[in-house]
PDB file of C-alpha atoms in Angstrom:
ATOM      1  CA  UNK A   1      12.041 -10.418  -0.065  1.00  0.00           C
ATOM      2  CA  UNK A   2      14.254 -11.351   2.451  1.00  0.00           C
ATOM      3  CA  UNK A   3      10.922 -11.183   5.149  1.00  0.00           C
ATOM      4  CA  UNK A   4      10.368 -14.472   3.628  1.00  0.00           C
ATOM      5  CA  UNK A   5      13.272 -15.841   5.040  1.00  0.00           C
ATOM      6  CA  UNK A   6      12.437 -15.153   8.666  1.00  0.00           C
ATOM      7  CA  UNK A   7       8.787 -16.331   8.563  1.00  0.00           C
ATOM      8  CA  UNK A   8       9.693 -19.757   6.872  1.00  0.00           C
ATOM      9  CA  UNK A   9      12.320 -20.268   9.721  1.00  0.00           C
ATOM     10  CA  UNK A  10      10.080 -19.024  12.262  1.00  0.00           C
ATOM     11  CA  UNK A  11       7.442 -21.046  11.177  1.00  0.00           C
ATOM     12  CA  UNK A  12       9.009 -24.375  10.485  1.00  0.00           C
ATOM     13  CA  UNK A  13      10.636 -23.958  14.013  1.00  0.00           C
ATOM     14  CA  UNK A  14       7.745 -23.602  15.833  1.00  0.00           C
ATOM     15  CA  UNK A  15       6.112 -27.081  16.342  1.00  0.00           C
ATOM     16  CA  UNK A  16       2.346 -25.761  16.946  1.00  0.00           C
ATOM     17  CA  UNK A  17       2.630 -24.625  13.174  1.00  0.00           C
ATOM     18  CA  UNK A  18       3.882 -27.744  12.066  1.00  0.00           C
ATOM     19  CA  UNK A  19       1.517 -29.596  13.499  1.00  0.00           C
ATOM     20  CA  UNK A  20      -1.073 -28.311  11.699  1.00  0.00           C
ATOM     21  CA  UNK A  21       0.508 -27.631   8.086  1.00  0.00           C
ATOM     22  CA  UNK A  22       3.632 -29.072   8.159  1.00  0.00           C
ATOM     23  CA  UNK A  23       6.257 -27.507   6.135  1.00  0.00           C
ATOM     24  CA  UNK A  24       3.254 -26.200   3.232  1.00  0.00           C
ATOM     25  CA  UNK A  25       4.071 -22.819   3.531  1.00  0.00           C
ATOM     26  CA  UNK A  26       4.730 -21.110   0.677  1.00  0.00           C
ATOM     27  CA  UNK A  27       5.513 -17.449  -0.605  1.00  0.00           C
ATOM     28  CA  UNK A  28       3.532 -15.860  -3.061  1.00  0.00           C
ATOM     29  CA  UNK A  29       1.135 -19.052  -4.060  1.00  0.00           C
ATOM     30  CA  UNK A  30       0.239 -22.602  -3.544  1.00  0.00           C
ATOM     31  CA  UNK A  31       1.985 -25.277  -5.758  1.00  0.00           C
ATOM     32  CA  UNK A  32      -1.119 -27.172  -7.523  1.00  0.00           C
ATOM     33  CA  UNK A  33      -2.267 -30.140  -6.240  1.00  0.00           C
ATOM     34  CA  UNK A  34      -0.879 -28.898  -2.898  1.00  0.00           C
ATOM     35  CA  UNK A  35      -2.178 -31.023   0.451  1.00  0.00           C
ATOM     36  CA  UNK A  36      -4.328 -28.841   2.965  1.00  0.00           C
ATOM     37  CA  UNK A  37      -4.216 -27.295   5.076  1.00  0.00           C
ATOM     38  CA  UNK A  38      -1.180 -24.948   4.017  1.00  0.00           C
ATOM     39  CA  UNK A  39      -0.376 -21.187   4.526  1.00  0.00           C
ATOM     40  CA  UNK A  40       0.953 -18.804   1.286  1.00  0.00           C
ATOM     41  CA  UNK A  41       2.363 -15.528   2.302  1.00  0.00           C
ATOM     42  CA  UNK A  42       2.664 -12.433   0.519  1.00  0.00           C
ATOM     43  CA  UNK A  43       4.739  -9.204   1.530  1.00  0.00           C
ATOM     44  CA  UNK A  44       5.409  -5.773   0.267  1.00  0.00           C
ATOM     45  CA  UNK A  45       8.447  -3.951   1.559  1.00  0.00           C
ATOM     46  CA  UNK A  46       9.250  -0.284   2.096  1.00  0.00           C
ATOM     47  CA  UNK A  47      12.187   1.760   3.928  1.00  0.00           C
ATOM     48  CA  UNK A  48      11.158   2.410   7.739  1.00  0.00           C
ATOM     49  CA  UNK A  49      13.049   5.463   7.980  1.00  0.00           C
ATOM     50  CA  UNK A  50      13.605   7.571   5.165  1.00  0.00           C
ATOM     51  CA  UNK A  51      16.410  10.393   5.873  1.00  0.00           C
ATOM     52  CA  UNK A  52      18.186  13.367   3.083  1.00  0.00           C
ATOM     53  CA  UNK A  53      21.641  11.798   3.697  1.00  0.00           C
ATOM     54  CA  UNK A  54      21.593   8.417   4.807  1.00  0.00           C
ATOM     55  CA  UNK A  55      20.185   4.844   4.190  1.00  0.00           C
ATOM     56  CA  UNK A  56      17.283   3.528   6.021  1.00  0.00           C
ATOM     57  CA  UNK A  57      18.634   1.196   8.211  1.00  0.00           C
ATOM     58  CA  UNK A  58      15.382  -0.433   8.890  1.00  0.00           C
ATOM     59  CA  UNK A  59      12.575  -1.974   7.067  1.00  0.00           C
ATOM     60  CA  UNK A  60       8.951  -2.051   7.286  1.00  0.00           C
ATOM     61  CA  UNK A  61       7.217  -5.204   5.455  1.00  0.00           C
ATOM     62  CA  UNK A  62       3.389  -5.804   5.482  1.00  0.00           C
ATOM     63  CA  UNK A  63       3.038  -9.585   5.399  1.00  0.00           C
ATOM     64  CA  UNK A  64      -0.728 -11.148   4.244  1.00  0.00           C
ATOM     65  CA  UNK A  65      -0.910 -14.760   5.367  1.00  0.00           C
ATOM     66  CA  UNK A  66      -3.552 -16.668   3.847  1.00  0.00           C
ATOM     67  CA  UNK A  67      -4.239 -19.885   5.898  1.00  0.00           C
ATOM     68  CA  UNK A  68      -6.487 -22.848   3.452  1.00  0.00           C
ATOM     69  CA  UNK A  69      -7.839 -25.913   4.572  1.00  0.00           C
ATOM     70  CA  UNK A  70     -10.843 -27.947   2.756  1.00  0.00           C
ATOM     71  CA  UNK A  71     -14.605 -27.589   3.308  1.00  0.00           C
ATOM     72  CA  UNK A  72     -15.106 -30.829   2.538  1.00  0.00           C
ATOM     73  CA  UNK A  73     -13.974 -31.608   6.174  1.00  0.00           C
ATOM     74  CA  UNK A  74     -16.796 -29.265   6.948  1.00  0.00           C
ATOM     75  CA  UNK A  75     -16.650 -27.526  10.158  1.00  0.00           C
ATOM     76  CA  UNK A  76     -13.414 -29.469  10.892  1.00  0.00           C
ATOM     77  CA  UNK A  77     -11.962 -27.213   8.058  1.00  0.00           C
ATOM     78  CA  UNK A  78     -13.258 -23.906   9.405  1.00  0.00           C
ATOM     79  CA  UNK A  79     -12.044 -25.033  12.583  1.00  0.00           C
ATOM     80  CA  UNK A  80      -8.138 -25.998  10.779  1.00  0.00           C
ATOM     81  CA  UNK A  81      -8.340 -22.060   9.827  1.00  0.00           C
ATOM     82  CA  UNK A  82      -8.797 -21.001  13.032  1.00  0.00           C
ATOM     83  CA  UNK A  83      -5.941 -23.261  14.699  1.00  0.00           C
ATOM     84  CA  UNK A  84      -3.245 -22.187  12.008  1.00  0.00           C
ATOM     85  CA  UNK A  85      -4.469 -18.393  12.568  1.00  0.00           C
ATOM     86  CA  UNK A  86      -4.012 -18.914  16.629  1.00  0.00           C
ATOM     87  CA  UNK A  87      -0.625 -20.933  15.866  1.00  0.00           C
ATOM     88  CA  UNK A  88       0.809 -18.406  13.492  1.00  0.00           C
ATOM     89  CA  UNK A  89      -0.284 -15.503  15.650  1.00  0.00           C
ATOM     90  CA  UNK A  90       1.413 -17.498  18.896  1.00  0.00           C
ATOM     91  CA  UNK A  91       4.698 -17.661  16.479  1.00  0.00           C
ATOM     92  CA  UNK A  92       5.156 -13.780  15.608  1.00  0.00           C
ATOM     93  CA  UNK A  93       2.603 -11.587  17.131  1.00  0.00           C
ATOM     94  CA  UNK A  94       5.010  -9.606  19.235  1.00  0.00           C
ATOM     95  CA  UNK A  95       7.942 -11.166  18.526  1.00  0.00           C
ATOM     96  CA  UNK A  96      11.785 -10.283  17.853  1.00  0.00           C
ATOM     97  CA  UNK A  97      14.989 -11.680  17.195  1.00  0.00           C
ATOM     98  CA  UNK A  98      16.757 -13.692  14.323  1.00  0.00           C
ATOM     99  CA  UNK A  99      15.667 -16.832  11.832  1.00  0.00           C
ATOM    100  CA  UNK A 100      16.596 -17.469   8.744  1.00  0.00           C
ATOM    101  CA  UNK A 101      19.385 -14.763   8.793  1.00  0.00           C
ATOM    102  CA  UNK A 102      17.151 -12.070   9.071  1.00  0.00           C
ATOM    103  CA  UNK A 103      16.498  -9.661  12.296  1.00  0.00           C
ATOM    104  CA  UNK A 104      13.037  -8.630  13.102  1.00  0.00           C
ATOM    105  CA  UNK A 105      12.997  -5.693  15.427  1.00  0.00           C
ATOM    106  CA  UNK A 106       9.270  -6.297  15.857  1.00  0.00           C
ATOM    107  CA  UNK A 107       6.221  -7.707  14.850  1.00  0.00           C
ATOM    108  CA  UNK A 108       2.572  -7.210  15.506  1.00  0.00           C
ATOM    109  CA  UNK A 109      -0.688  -8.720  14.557  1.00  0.00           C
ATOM    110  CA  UNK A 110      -2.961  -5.879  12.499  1.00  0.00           C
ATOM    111  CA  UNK A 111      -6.358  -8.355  11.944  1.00  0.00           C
ATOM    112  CA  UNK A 112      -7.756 -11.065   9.698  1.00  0.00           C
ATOM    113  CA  UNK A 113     -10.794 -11.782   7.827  1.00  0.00           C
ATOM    114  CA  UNK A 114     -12.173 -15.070   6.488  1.00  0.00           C
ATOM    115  CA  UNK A 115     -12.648 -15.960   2.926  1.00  0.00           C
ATOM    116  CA  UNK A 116     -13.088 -18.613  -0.040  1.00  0.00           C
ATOM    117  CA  UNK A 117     -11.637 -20.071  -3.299  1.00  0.00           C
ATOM    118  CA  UNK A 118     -13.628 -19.494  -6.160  1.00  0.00           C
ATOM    119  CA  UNK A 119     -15.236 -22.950  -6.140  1.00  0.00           C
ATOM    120  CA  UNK A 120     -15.897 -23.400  -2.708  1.00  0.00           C
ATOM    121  CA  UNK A 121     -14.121 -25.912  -1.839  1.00  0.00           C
ATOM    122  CA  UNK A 122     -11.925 -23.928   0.619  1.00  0.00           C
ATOM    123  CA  UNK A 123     -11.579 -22.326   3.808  1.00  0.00           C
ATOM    124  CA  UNK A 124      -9.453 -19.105   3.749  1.00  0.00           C
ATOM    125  CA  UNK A 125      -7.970 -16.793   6.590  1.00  0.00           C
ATOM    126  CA  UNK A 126      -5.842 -13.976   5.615  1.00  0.00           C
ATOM    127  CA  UNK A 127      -4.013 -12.410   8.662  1.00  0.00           C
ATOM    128  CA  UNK A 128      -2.080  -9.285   8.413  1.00  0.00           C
ATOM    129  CA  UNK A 129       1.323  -8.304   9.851  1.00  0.00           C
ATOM    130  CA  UNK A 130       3.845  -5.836  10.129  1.00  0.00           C
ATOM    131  CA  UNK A 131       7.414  -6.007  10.720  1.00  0.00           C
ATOM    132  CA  UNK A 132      10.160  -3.678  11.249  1.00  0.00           C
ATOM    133  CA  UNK A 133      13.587  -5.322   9.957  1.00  0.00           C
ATOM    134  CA  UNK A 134      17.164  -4.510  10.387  1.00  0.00           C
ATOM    135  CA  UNK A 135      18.711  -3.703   7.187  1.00  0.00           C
TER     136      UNK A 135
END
């Protein structure tokens, strides 16, 4: 989805972000043997308006960012979760413009919640957005 597009450039742009994960964000799901912490982002996309005789010119995408660092760096990696999660939100929440050839007409923050791999050996945020984009 073209979303995908915008966060990457957003993201990679913005140097808090970097800081913290580098360029180790990915769409959809984490490369194996990936280095932590990373973010993976996931999006469904629907038509913001929806009219009888014309084409929605705008787009509403709901993007879930899940932020993973390691618990064996303990607290530290609870604490990585919680900087990305501030960084990220810093990077969008209310934001507007173009990157990565795509217009967002808007973004907001909706929530997170934390979470776990299977094994245990991660940290996990996921933080919800939505954005409205030009068509």
């Amino acid at each position: 989805m073209k979303i995908g597009q915008y966060i990457y450039a957003k993201l990679t742009a913005d140097s808090a972000v970097t800081a913290l994960v580098g360029t180790r964000i990915y769409p959809v799901y984490m490369p194996q043997q990936a280095t932590y912490p990373a973010i993976v982002y996931m999006a469904d996309n629907v038509p913001h308006t929806i009219t009888k005789d014309t084409p929605a010119d705008l787009d509403l995408s709901t993007v879930k960012f899940h932020y993973w660092a390691s618990a064996a760096q303990g607290e530290n990696g609870y604490a990585a979760v919680d900087n990305i999660d501030e960084a990220v939100r810093n990077a969008l929440d209310f934001v507007e413009g173009t990157a990565g050839s795509v217009t967002v007409e808007l973004c907001h923050y909706d929530g997170s919640k934390d979470g776990r791999d299977e094994e245990m050996t991660l940290y996990m945020r996921e933080a919800t957005y939505t954005f409205i984009t030009r068509n």
